[in-house]
Amino acid sequence: MTLPAEADVAICGAGPIGAATATFLARPGLRVVLIDHDPADDPDHVATYRYSGGSIRWTWPDPVKREMTTQTEQFIRGAAPGADLGMIENTYHLLHTGEHIPALNVSATGLVGMLRDQAQEAGAMFVDALVTGVRPDGSGHVVETSRGAIRAGRVLGAMGAANASVFPQASAEPEKRQLFVLDLPVPPERELLPHTIVPVGDGFGYVFVKLIDGDLRVLVGQEDIVADEDTSGPVDHWKEILDSGLAATLPWLRDARVDDILWGVDTAQKTLVVDEPSPGVLIANCGSAIRSAAWLGRTLAERLGSG
Ligand SMILES: Cc1cc2nc3c(=O)[nH]c(=O)nc-3n(C[C@H](O)[C@H](O)[C@H](O)COP(=O)(O)OP(=O)(O)OC[C@H]3O[C@@H](n4cnc5c(N)ncnc54)[C@H](O)[C@@H]3O)c2cc1C
């Protein structure tokens, strides 16, 4: 699709935030252009959703985060009853309290694919181009891309961690996240392994099963067990995590080896961070944007639609 000369809203980035916002803006009839370049094989390209665990439910008692995730869950169930989202329903098992809470896990790439389809069905135009810059132009802005420029009344920066390279004003704090994919087989009795949350020291580990390329795999993530500031690539601190208490609580993990590390750079803040460097330009970031996608899309569409 070639880049049109003009739009009401140009959205830079079609990850969960950009694609969801495009849907809610296009439905009432705005001319929305969604610009994304998403090469899966370029190691320098940032598209964090690809590495996401895809966990939707929020287990902690924060009412705002609960609302963000509830809206997304309702949206997914209502919007895509037949879509192939690799949906797995099981439970969160909070080992420290003994609670079992219903959990929902989806394929993040499946969800983003569905959101992009919905945006286009609602009337948004999708253009495959790399955004290189945004500059003011009269009462609007010009978005420069690898396939030409587009003039838009309003612009949304939704390129995740890559926002910072196009918008120097982006204030979201980057945060590295990793998931260890283990070599463990997933026999039928482990297929519905609860998404187990294990407090370890000042942090916690989470162990869950996820569909990757059609196979069920056991994944382990951690928050605040082992510090890891290196945002240049994955770091294998699996043994350190095991030895710091995870293996003592879940001995069946002790002999597991790491097959792969899913890693990416997310946003430290788990609620919406919006910068507005000039009227009509919003830069949006949110950690855990998969589980909040519908809420983020509605909230940003309201702000952009009324501008
Ligand atoms: C290991 C790991 C596990 C995670 N687990 C979860 C989880 O269980 N649940 C959850 O909710 N979240 C999870 N997350 C976080 C979640 O993946 C991110 O919060 C989310 O992907 C951010 O969405 P986004 O739309 O802001 O950016 P992204 O997902 O990074 O999407 C940005 C989009 O912009 C495009 N883009 C980038 N640069 C350009 C450019 N210059 N021009 C054009 N297009 C561009 C990219 O191709 C991409 O499509 C996890 C993250 C990691 C790393």
XYZ file of C-alpha atoms and ligand atoms in Angstrom:
360
model
C 0.000 0.000 0.000
C 1.491 3.411 -0.919
C 1.587 6.176 1.637
C -1.230 8.687 1.095
C -0.331 12.396 1.179
C -2.607 13.174 4.132
C -4.468 11.640 7.064
C -6.388 12.798 10.116
C -4.169 10.645 12.335
C -0.837 8.991 11.499
C 0.097 6.180 13.887
C 3.782 5.254 13.960
C 4.059 1.592 15.003
C 1.444 -1.184 14.786
C 2.265 -3.160 17.921
C -0.468 -3.681 20.549
C -0.730 0.051 21.365
C -0.709 1.384 17.784
C -2.951 -1.295 16.270
C -5.555 -1.075 19.069
C -5.640 2.732 18.889
C -6.074 2.618 15.098
C -9.150 0.392 15.498
C -10.890 2.721 17.941
C -10.062 5.829 15.866
C -11.084 4.365 12.501
C -14.453 3.013 13.703
C -16.058 6.485 14.009
C -14.703 7.369 10.543
C -11.403 9.206 11.001
C -8.815 8.754 8.223
C -6.165 6.725 10.025
C -2.856 5.565 8.565
C -0.959 2.907 10.500
C 2.740 2.882 9.571
C 4.908 -0.055 10.608
C 7.996 -1.801 9.391
C 8.313 -5.124 11.208
C 11.095 -7.334 9.791
C 11.203 -10.503 11.919
C 14.771 -11.357 10.880
C 16.495 -8.015 11.646
C 18.168 -8.379 15.078
C 18.412 -4.576 15.458
C 14.700 -3.954 14.918
C 12.622 -3.430 18.065
C 9.185 -5.093 18.195
C 8.778 -6.171 21.801
C 5.389 -7.834 21.424
C 7.052 -10.745 19.600
C 8.795 -11.856 22.792
C 5.916 -11.254 25.145
C 4.660 -13.999 27.444
C 1.143 -12.969 26.410
C -0.243 -13.154 29.930
C -3.512 -11.214 30.110
C -4.915 -11.413 33.632
C -3.500 -9.206 36.362
C -3.079 -11.040 39.625
C -2.474 -8.145 41.993
C -5.132 -5.988 43.652
C -4.429 -2.704 41.813
C -7.844 -1.416 40.567
C -6.415 0.504 37.582
C -4.422 -2.455 36.297
C -7.431 -4.702 36.932
C -9.567 -2.415 34.753
C -6.888 -2.321 32.029
C -6.736 -6.094 31.850
C -10.466 -6.721 32.273
C -11.234 -4.511 29.258
C -8.658 -6.376 27.184
C -9.990 -9.760 28.201
C -13.570 -8.733 27.331
C -12.398 -7.294 24.012
C -10.546 -10.468 23.082
C -13.428 -12.750 23.988
C -15.974 -10.550 22.202
C -13.935 -9.631 19.146
C -12.352 -12.901 18.190
C -14.362 -15.938 19.209
C -12.994 -17.812 16.191
C -9.542 -16.232 15.922
C -6.498 -18.381 16.460
C -4.928 -16.635 19.416
C -3.340 -19.703 21.023
C -5.555 -18.998 24.028
C -4.738 -21.016 27.137
C -6.977 -20.740 30.170
C -5.666 -22.053 33.441
C -4.942 -20.545 36.845
C -2.419 -18.415 38.585
C -1.253 -20.263 41.658
C 0.171 -17.829 44.189
C 2.366 -20.130 46.234
C 2.773 -17.646 49.098
C -0.975 -17.237 49.733
C -2.244 -20.522 48.359
C -4.709 -18.689 46.106
C -5.750 -19.970 42.674
C -6.891 -17.182 40.339
C -8.252 -17.724 36.800
C -5.520 -16.951 34.236
C -5.533 -16.278 30.525
C -2.587 -16.503 28.158
C -2.557 -15.721 24.445
C -0.046 -15.654 21.624
C 1.040 -12.003 21.519
C 1.813 -12.227 17.784
C -1.664 -13.708 17.238
C -3.225 -10.851 19.200
C -1.293 -8.148 17.323
C -2.206 -9.814 14.000
C -5.870 -9.754 15.009
C -5.665 -6.094 16.114
C -4.053 -5.124 12.785
C -6.793 -6.963 10.871
C -9.483 -5.256 12.940
C -7.931 -1.828 12.374
C -8.017 -2.400 8.622
C -11.562 -3.764 8.732
C -12.543 -0.570 10.575
C -11.061 1.478 7.703
C -7.476 2.228 8.794
C -4.838 2.022 6.072
C -1.750 -0.095 6.867
C 1.518 0.954 5.189
C 4.771 -0.996 5.491
C 7.407 1.734 5.987
C 10.079 2.684 8.494
C 9.337 5.916 10.356
C 12.444 8.102 10.424
C 11.221 11.435 11.799
C 8.297 13.710 12.673
C 8.356 17.477 12.215
C 5.807 20.285 12.654
C 4.194 21.645 9.489
C 1.725 24.501 9.792
C -1.247 23.368 11.878
C -0.245 19.683 11.563
C 2.815 17.467 11.318
C 4.786 15.623 8.693
C 5.834 12.030 9.329
C 8.894 11.046 7.324
C 9.280 7.419 6.350
C 11.385 5.169 4.138
C 8.547 5.388 1.574
C 7.914 9.112 1.548
C 6.189 11.598 3.821
C 2.629 11.978 5.071
C 0.986 15.060 6.543
C -1.356 14.435 9.475
C -3.355 16.582 11.868
C -2.425 14.322 14.764
C 0.393 11.831 15.262
C 0.799 8.928 17.686
C 4.244 7.506 18.479
C 3.582 3.818 19.294
C 6.890 2.169 18.453
C 7.547 0.832 21.964
C 11.201 1.065 22.954
C 11.935 2.424 19.433
C 9.908 5.583 20.242
C 13.069 6.979 21.832
C 15.002 6.909 18.550
C 12.381 8.943 16.648
C 11.109 11.107 19.534
C 13.956 12.349 21.733
C 11.272 13.697 24.133
C 9.956 10.187 25.058
C 10.225 9.887 28.826
C 9.334 6.202 29.394
C 12.033 4.280 31.254
C 13.315 1.244 29.345
C 13.300 -2.073 31.205
C 14.823 -5.332 30.040
C 12.685 -8.481 30.371
C 13.624 -12.101 29.700
C 11.847 -15.441 29.602
C 13.796 -18.694 29.805
C 12.425 -21.414 27.523
C 13.291 -24.741 29.169
C 14.098 -28.077 27.566
C 11.439 -29.804 29.704
C 8.865 -31.999 27.968
C 5.242 -31.008 28.541
C 3.370 -34.248 29.232
C -0.440 -34.097 29.380
C -0.473 -33.724 33.176
C 1.636 -30.573 32.876
C -0.337 -29.048 29.991
C -2.534 -27.171 32.399
C 0.296 -26.278 34.713
C -0.935 -23.314 36.713
C 0.901 -20.066 36.032
C 2.862 -20.429 39.258
C 4.068 -17.322 41.078
C 6.882 -17.995 43.538
C 8.242 -15.302 45.870
C 12.053 -15.511 45.898
C 13.990 -13.039 48.058
C 12.783 -9.506 47.241
C 11.321 -10.589 43.908
C 9.362 -13.434 42.407
C 9.614 -16.033 39.694
C 6.794 -17.106 37.404
C 6.557 -20.443 35.701
C 4.059 -21.169 32.963
C 3.295 -23.121 29.813
C 2.986 -21.343 26.479
C 2.466 -22.348 22.871
C 5.548 -21.472 20.793
C 5.477 -22.347 17.092
C 2.741 -24.870 17.806
C 4.568 -26.606 20.692
C 3.789 -26.284 24.383
C 6.888 -25.112 26.244
C 7.669 -24.441 29.912
C 8.803 -20.830 30.426
C 10.228 -19.103 33.469
C 10.421 -15.369 34.058
C 11.616 -13.367 37.011
C 11.156 -9.961 38.509
C 13.736 -8.541 40.901
C 15.415 -11.858 41.770
C 18.520 -11.117 39.690
C 19.344 -7.587 38.540
C 20.072 -7.291 34.813
C 20.693 -3.825 33.391
C 22.313 -5.003 30.132
C 19.827 -3.989 27.416
C 22.131 -5.019 24.554
C 21.240 -8.711 24.525
C 20.057 -11.729 26.528
C 21.983 -12.850 29.616
C 21.710 -16.423 30.886
C 21.352 -16.069 34.659
C 19.108 -19.154 34.897
C 21.407 -20.966 37.345
C 21.537 -17.946 39.643
C 17.733 -17.738 39.683
C 17.433 -21.455 40.429
C 19.986 -21.303 43.229
C 18.449 -18.224 44.816
C 15.414 -20.215 45.940
C 13.328 -21.229 42.905
C 14.719 -24.774 42.775
C 14.166 -25.240 46.499
C 10.459 -24.439 46.017
C 9.960 -26.187 42.658
C 12.514 -29.056 42.607
C 11.246 -30.362 39.227
C 12.979 -27.355 37.617
C 16.395 -28.237 39.044
C 17.793 -30.219 36.099
C 16.166 -28.202 33.334
C 18.403 -26.605 30.705
C 17.704 -23.375 28.844
C 16.838 -23.950 25.162
C 16.230 -20.317 24.332
C 15.849 -16.908 25.941
C 13.002 -14.666 24.789
C 14.051 -11.168 25.630
C 13.216 -7.581 24.840
C 13.181 -4.046 26.123
C 9.858 -2.997 27.630
C 8.731 0.049 29.632
C 9.357 0.045 33.373
C 6.029 1.801 34.098
C 3.127 -0.665 33.858
C 0.552 2.089 33.312
C 0.214 4.472 30.374
C 3.007 7.033 29.955
C 2.115 9.797 27.477
C 4.356 12.643 26.364
C 2.914 15.498 24.312
C 5.930 17.333 22.904
C 3.658 19.611 20.827
C -0.129 19.923 20.424
C -1.396 17.021 18.341
C 1.595 14.724 18.895
C 1.354 11.986 21.540
C 4.112 9.524 22.386
C 2.668 6.491 24.192
C 4.426 3.746 26.120
C 3.183 1.154 28.583
C 4.861 -1.858 30.130
C 2.728 -4.989 29.769
C 0.811 -3.458 26.873
C -0.462 -6.837 25.669
C -2.735 -7.345 28.653
C -3.812 -3.660 28.508
C -4.149 -3.300 24.715
C -7.894 -2.587 24.463
C -7.867 -0.099 27.361
C -4.821 1.661 25.882
C -6.418 1.805 22.422
C -9.665 3.323 23.758
C -7.899 5.798 26.037
C -5.507 7.034 23.353
C -8.233 7.164 20.698
C -10.289 9.425 22.990
C -7.356 11.797 23.376
C -6.465 11.812 19.675
C -10.014 11.813 18.380
C -11.073 14.905 20.276
C -7.971 16.936 19.282
C 10.172 -11.259 27.751
C 8.927 -10.396 27.774
C 7.752 -10.888 28.325
C 6.603 -10.097 28.347
N 5.445 -10.618 28.851
C 4.313 -9.883 28.831
C 3.072 -10.435 29.275
O 2.999 -11.597 29.687
N 1.960 -9.652 29.229
C 2.001 -8.366 28.760
O 0.971 -7.691 28.757
N 3.152 -7.829 28.326
C 4.308 -8.548 28.344
N 5.470 -8.013 27.871
C 5.486 -6.596 27.479
C 4.844 -6.306 26.130
O 5.392 -7.160 25.143
C 5.093 -4.823 25.776
O 4.588 -4.007 26.819
C 4.407 -4.436 24.476
O 4.868 -5.230 23.412
C 4.662 -2.959 24.143
O 3.802 -2.628 23.098
P 4.072 -1.398 22.131
O 2.957 -1.362 21.138
O 4.338 -0.183 22.943
O 5.485 -1.713 21.408
P 6.015 -2.972 20.570
O 5.398 -4.236 20.991
O 7.501 -2.861 20.614
O 5.525 -2.647 19.083
C 6.133 -1.578 18.366
C 5.759 -1.671 16.889
O 6.422 -0.575 16.234
C 7.124 -1.043 15.075
N 8.275 -0.163 14.880
C 9.360 -0.002 15.682
N 10.180 0.937 15.164
C 9.585 1.383 14.020
C 9.933 2.372 13.043
N 11.017 3.129 13.151
N 9.099 2.545 11.997
C 7.965 1.815 11.856
N 7.582 0.883 12.743
C 8.386 0.671 13.826
C 7.484 -2.477 15.403
O 7.642 -3.232 14.206
C 6.268 -2.949 16.214
O 5.257 -3.481 15.382
C 6.637 -8.776 27.825
C 7.810 -8.288 27.258
C 8.947 -9.092 27.223
C 10.201 -8.542 26.587
